Coordinates of C-alpha atoms in Angstrom, one line a residue:
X170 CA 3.9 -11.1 -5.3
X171 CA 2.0 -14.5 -5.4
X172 CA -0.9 -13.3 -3.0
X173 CA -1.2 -9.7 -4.6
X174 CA -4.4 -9.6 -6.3
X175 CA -3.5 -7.3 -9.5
X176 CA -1.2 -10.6 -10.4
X177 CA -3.8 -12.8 -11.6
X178 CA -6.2 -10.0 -13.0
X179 CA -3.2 -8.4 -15.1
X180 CA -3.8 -8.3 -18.7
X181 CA -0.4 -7.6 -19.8
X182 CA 1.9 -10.2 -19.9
X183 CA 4.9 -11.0 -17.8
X184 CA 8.4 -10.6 -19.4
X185 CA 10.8 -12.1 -17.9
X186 CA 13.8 -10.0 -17.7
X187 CA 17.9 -11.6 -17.4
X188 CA 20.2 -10.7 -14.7
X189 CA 23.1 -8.8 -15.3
X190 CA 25.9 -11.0 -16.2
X191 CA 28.4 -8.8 -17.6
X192 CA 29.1 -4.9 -17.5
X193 CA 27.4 -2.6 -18.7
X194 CA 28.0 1.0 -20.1
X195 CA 25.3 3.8 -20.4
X196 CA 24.2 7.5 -20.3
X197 CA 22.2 6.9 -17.7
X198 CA 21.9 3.7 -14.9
X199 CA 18.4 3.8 -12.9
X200 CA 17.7 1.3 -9.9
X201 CA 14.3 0.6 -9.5
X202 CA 11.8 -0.7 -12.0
X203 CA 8.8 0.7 -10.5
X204 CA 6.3 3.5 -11.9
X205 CA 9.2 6.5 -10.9
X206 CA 12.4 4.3 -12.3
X207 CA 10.5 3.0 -15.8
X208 CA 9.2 6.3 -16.2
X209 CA 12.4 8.1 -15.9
X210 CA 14.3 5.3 -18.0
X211 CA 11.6 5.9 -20.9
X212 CA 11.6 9.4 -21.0
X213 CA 15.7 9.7 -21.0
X214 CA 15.7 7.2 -23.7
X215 CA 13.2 9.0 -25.5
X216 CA 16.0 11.7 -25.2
X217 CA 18.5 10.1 -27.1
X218 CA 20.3 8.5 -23.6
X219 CA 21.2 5.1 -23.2
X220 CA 19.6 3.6 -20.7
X221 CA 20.6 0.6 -18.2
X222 CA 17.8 -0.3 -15.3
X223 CA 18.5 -2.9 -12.9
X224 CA 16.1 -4.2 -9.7
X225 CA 16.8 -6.3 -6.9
X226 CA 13.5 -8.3 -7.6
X227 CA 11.2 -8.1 -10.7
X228 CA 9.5 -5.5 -12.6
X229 CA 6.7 -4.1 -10.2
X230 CA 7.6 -6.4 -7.2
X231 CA 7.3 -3.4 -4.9
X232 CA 5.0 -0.2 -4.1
X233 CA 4.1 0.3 -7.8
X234 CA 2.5 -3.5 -8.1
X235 CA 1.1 -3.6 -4.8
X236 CA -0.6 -0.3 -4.0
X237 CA -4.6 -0.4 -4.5
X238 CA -4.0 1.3 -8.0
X239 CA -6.0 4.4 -7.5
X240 CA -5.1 7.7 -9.4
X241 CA -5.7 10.6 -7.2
X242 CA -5.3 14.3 -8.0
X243 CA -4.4 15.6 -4.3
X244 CA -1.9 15.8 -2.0
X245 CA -1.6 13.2 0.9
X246 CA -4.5 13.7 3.4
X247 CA -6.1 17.4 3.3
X248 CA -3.0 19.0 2.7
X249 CA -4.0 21.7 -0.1
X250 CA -1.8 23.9 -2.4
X251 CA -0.9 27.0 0.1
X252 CA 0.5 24.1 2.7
X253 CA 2.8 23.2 -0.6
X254 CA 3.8 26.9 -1.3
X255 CA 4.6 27.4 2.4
X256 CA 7.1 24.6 2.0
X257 CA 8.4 25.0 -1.4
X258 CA 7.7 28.3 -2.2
X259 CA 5.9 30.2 -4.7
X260 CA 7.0 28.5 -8.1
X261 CA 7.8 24.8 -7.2
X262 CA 4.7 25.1 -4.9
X263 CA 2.6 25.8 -7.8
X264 CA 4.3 23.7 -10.1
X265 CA 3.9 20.5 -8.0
X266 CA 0.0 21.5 -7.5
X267 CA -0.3 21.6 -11.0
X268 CA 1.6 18.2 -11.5
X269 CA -0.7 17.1 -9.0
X270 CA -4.0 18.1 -10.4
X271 CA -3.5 17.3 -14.2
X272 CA -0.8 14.2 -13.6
X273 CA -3.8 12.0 -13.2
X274 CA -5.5 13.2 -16.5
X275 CA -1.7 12.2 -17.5
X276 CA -1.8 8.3 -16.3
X277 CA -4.7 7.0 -18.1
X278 CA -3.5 9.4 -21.2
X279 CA -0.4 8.4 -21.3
X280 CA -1.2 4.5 -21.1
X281 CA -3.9 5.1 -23.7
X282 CA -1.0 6.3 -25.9
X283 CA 1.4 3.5 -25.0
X284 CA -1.0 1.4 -25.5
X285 CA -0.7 -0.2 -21.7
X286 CA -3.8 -2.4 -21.2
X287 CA -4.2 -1.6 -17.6
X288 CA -7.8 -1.9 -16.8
X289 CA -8.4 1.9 -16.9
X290 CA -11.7 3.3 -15.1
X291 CA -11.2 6.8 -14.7
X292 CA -14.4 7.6 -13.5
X293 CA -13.5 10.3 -10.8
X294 CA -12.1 10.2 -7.1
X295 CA -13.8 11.7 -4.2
X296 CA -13.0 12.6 -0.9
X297 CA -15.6 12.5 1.6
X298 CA -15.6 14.0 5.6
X299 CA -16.3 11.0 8.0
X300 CA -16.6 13.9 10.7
X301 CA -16.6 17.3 12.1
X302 CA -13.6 17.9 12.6
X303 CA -12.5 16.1 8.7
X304 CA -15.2 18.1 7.1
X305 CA -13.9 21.7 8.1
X306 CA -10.2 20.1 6.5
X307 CA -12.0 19.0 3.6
X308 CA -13.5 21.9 2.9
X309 CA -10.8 23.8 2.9
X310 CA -8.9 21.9 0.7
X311 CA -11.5 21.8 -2.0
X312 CA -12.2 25.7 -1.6
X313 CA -8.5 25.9 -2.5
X314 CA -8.6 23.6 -5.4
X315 CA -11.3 25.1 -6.8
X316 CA -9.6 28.7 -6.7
X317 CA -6.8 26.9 -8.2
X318 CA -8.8 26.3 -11.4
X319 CA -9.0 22.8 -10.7
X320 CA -12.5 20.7 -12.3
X321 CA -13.5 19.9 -8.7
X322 CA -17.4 19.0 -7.2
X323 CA -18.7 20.0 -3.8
X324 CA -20.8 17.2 -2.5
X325 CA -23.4 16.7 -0.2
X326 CA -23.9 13.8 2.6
X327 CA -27.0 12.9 0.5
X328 CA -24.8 12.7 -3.2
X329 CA -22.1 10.8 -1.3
X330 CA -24.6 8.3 -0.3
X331 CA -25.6 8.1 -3.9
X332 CA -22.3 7.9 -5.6
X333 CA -20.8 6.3 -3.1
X334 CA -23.4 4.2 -1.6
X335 CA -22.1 4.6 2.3
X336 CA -23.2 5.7 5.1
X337 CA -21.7 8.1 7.4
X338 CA -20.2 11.0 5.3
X339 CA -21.6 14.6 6.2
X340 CA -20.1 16.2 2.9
X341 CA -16.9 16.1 0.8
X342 CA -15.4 17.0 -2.6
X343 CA -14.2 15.4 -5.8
X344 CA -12.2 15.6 -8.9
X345 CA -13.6 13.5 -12.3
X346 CA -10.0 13.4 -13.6
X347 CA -9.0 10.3 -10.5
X348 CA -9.8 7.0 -11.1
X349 CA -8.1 3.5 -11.1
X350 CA -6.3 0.7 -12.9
X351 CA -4.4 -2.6 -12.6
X352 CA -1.0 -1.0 -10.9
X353 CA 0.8 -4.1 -11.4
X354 CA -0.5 -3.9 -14.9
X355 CA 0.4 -0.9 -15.5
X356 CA 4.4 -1.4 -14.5
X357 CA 4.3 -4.4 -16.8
X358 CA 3.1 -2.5 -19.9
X359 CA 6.1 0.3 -19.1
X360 CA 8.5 -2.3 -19.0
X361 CA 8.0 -3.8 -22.3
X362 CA 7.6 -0.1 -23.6
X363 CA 10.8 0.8 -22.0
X364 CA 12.1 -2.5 -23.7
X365 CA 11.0 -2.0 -27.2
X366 CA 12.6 1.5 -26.6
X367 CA 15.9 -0.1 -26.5
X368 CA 16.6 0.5 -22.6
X369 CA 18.3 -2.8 -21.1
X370 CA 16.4 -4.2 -17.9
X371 CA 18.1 -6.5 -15.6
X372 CA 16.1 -8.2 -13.0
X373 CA 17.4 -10.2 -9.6
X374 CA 20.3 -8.1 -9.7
X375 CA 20.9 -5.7 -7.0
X376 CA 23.2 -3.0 -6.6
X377 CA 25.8 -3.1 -3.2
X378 CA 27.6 0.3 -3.7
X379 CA 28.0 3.6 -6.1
X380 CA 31.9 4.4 -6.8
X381 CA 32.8 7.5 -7.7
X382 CA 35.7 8.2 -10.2
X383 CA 37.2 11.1 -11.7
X384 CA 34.9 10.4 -14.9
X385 CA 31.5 8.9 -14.1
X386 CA 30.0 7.3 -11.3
X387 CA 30.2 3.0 -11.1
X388 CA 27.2 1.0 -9.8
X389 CA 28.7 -2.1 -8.3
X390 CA 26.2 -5.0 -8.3
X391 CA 28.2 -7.7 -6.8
X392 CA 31.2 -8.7 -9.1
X393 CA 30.1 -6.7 -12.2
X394 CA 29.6 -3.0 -12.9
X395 CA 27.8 -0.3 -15.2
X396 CA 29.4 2.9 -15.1
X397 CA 26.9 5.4 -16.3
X398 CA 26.9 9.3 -17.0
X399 CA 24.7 9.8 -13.9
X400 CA 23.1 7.1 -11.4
X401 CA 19.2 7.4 -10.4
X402 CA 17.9 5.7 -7.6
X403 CA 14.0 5.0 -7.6
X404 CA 13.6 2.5 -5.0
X405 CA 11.5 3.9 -2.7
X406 CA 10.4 2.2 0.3
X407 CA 12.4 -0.7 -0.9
X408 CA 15.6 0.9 -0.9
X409 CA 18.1 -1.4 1.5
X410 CA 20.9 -0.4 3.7
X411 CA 23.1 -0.3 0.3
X412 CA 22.1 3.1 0.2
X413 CA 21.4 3.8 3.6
X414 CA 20.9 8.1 3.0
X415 CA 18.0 7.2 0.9
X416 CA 16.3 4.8 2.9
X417 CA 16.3 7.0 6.4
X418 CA 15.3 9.9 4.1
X419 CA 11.3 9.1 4.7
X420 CA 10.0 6.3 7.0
X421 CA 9.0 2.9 5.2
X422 CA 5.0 2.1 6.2
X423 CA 4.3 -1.1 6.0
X424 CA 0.6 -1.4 4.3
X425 CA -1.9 -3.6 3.7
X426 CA -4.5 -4.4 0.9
X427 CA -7.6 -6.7 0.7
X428 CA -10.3 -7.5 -2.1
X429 CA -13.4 -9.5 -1.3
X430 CA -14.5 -12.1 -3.7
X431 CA -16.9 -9.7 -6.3
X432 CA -19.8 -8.1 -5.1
X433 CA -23.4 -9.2 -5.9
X434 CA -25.1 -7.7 -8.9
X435 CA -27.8 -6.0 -6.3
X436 CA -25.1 -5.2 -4.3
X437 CA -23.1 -3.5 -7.3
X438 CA -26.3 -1.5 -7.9
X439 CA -25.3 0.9 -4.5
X440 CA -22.1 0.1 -3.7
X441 CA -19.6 2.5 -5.7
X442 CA -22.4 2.2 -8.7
X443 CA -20.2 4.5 -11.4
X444 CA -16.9 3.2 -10.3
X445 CA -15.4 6.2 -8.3
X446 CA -12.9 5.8 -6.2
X447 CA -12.4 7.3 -2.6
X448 CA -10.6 8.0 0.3
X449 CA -11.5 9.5 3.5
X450 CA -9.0 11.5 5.7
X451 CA -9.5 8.3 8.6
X452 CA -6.1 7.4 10.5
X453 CA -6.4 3.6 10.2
X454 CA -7.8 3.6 6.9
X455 CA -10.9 4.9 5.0
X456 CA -10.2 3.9 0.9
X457 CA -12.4 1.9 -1.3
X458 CA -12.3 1.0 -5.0
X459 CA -13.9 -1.8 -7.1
X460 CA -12.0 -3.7 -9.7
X461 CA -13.7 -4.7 -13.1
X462 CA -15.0 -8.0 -11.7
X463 CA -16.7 -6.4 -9.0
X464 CA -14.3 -7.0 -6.1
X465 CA -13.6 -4.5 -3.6
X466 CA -10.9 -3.3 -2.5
X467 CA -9.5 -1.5 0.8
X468 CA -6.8 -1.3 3.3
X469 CA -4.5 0.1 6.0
X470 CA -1.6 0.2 7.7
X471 CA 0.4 -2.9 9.1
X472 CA -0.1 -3.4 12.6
X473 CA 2.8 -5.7 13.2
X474 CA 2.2 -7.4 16.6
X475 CA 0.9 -11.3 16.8
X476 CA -0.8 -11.8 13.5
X477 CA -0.9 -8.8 11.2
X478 CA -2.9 -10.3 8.6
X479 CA -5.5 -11.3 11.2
X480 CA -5.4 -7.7 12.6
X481 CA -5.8 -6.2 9.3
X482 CA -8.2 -8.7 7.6
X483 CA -10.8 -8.0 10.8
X484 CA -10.4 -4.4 10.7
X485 CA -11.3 -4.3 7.3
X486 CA -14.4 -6.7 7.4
X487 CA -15.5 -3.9 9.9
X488 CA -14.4 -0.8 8.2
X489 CA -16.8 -2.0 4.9
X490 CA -19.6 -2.9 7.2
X491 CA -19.4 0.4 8.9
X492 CA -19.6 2.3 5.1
X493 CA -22.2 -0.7 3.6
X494 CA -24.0 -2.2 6.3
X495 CA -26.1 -3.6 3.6
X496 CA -23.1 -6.3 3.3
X497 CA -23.3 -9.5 4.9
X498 CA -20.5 -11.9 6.5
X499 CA -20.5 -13.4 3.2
X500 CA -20.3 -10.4 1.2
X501 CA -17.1 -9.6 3.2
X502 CA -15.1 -12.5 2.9
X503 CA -12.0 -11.7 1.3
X504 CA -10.3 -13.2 -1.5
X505 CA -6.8 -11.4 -1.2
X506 CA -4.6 -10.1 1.4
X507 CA -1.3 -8.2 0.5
X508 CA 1.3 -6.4 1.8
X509 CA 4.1 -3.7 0.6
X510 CA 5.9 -0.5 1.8
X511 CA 5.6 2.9 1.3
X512 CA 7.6 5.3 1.9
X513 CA 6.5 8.2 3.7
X514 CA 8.6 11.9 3.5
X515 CA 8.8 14.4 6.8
X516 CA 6.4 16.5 5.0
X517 CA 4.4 14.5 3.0
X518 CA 6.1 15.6 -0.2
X519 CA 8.6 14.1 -2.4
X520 CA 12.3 15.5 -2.7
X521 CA 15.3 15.0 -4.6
X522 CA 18.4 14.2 -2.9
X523 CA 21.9 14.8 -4.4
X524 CA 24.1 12.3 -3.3
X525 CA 27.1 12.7 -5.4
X526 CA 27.9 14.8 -8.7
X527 CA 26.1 12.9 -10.9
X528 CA 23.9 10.4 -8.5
X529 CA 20.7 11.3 -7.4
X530 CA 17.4 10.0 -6.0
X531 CA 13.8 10.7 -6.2
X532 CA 11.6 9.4 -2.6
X533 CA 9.0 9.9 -0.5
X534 CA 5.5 9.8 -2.7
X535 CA 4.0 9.1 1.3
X536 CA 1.1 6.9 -0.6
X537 CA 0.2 9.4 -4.0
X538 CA 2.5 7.2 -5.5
X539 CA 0.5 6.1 -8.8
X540 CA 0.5 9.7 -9.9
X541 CA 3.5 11.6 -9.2
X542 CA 5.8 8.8 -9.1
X543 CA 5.3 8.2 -12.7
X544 CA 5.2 12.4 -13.8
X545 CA 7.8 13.2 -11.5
X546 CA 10.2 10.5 -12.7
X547 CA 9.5 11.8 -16.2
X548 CA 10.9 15.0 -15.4
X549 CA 14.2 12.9 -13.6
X550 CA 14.6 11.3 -16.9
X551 CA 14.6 14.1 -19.2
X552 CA 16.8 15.8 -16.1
X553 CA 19.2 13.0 -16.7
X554 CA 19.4 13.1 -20.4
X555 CA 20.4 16.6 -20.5
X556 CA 16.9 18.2 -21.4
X557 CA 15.5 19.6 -18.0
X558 CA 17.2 21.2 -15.2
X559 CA 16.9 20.3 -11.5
X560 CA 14.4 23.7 -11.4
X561 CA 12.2 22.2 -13.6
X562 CA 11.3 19.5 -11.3
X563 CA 8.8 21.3 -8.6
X564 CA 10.1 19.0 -5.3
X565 CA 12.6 19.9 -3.1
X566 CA 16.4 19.2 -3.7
X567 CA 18.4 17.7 -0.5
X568 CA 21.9 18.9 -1.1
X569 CA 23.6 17.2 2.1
X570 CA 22.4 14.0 3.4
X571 CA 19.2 14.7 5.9
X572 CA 18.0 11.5 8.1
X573 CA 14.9 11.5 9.4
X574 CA 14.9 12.7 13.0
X575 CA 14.9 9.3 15.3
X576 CA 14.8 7.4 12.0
X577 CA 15.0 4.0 13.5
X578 CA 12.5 4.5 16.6
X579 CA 10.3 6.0 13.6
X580 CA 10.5 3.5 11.7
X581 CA 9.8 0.8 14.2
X582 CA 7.3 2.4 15.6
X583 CA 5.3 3.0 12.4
X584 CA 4.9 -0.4 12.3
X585 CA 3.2 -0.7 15.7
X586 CA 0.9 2.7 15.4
X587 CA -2.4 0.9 14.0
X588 CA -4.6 0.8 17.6
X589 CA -3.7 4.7 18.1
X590 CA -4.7 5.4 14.6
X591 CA -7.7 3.3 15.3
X592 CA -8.4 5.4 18.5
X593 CA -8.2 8.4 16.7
X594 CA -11.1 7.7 14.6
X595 CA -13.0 6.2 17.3
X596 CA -13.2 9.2 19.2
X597 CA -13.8 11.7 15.6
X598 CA -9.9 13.2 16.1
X599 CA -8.9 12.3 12.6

């Protein structure tokens, strides 16, 4: 974490959290102490459950503190809310639009009442066409949004410009409810909500196995245990081969993230001028934010040949002097670089999986992690204490284990893709 930039711009403080050093009983045990594990351990708590959550590293060490901490109210890419009906059907379809398109109004209220200093700026997210062949998806999207009741915006190429301040963009829509914050900031202010609520966090201590007795299922974290009513993993991306049917349940894609040093005054004056956030439907990366000093922010995937951070560092300098060819060399030099995984679902949705009778896991944000992760573990906590049903959470549930097709050859070669997604949007097929 010592080269993510949301580390030294945090203003909630770091607790430092013990290992586990003895065992534990609860209601309920969650691994993971990200945005979808803290969320699901405060909301069962708040249920009257006891509540043990363990990670392998430190609160926030994975996708939730090193994503580029935007809020956006849409699916993945242009996928609207009749591709999500076709998949789910009619009432989980709808229910995981609506999730979608209020659960960002839901972040910066619910850290407003939690009083999580996260440097909110929820200020709207947009979602501009960088061509033909984008703009006809993009379109389409926000046509169903908008039939969907959702507070969305058609835009022109000329209001981009102004909002935006880039160049390029023929048209595209957006919804004043996105907007962005601190992510790392954000997990840290859970956590010492989750801790005042009496839930027990153990850091640096990471689970090997789940037994399953005739009673209640045992987490085995080396020579210790916590036997729990039922188990939650909400690891994500990070999940290791201890639990090998979550981790080839979606593909890992290794990101990246880089802030410049902050921008000019007159350069502030065009470039993303009332703080919106965006992202394009590019292949190798179209995103942009600005931080409350001014820096911005962008990314893409890993491309892990020779040296990544070279790759990725260079293809950003040229992705921001594409959309702001008003920046200079200087104006691009970059103050941060980081990396992180995400974990990416078969179809772009997340999913439940039951893995035993009282063990399950929530995975596969595929990068709309800030929002549902958090709303979606809140239903998985009040599911765990007793006060929700597995129908009241609008994803899929994986009853048998279900790999990913080729998982390994998948997963490798995710981390190799970048030039093809690069050629893609070269020759206007993204």
């Amino acid at each position: 974490m010592q080269t993510v930039l949301w580390t030294k711009t945090a203003a909630e403080s770091v607790i430092s959290f013990p290992k586990l050093e003895e065992d534990e009983v609860a209601d309920v045990a969650v691994i993971g102490a990200g945005f979808c594990g803290l969320n699901a351990a405060i909301h069962a708590a708040r249920h009257g459950a006891s509540v043990v959550l363990i990670d392998a590293r430190t609160v926030g060490s994975g996708a939730s503190g090193r994503n580029g901490g935007n809020s956006i109210p849409q699916f993945p890419g242009t996928m609207a809310p009749s591709d999500v009906t076709s998949l789910l059907g009619t009432s989980k379809g709808r229910g995981l639009s609506e999730l979608v398109v209020t659960g960002s109004d839901m972040v910066f209220r619910q850290a407003a009442e939690l009083q999580i200093d996260c440097s909110p700026t929820q200020n709207g997210w947009m979602q501009p066409a960088h061509s033909q062949r984008s703009l006809l998806k993009v379109r389409r999207a926000y046509e169903e949004w908008k039939a969907f009741g959702a507070p969305v915006e058609w835009h022109s190429a000329a209001d981009i410009h102004d909002l935006l301040g880039a160049f390029g963009y023929l048209g595209g829509w957006s919804n004043p409810t996105g907007g962005s914050v601190n992510p790392y900031g954000l997990a840290l202010g859970l956590a010492r909500v989750a801790q005042k609520a009496g839930i027990r966090i153990f850091e640096n201590t990471a689970a090997q196995r789940i037994e399953e007795t005739t009673t209640s299922p045992v987490l085995v974290c080396g020579d210790l245990r916590v036997k729990a009513g039922i188990i939650l993993i909400t690891s994500g991306g990070y999940t290791d081969h201890a639990f090998e049917e979550v981790r080839r349940s979606a593909i890992p894609v290794h990101l990246y993230q880089v802030a410049t040093k902050p921008l000019r005054e007159e350069l502030r004056a065009s470039i993303l001028k009332t703080k919106m956030c965006f992202s394009d439907c590019r292949k190798s990366g179209g995103f942009g934010r600005l931080d409350p000093d001014g820096r911005l922010i962008t990314g893409g995937a890993v491309f892990a040949f020779g040296d990544s951070r070279r790759y990725g560092e260079n293809h950003s300098r040229a992705r921001l002097k594409l959309l702001y060819p008003q920046l200079s060399e200087q104006d691009v030099a970059l103050e941060a670089y980081w990396e992180g995984f995400c974990a990416i679902s078969e179809t772009k949705l997340p999913k439940v999986l039951r893995l035993g009778a009282n063990i399950f896991s929530l995975v596969g944000f595929s990068t709309r992690g800030l929002n549902l992760a958090q709303h979606l573990g809140r239903l998985l906590g009040q599911f765990a204490s007793g006060k929700a049903t597995l129908d009241d959470i609008p994803v899929e549930v994986v009853e048998r284990r279900r790999d990913v097709a080729f998982w390994p050859l998948k997963s490798r070669a995710a981390r190799y893709a970048f030039p093809w997604f690069q050629a893609q949007d070269h020759f206007s097929l993204s």
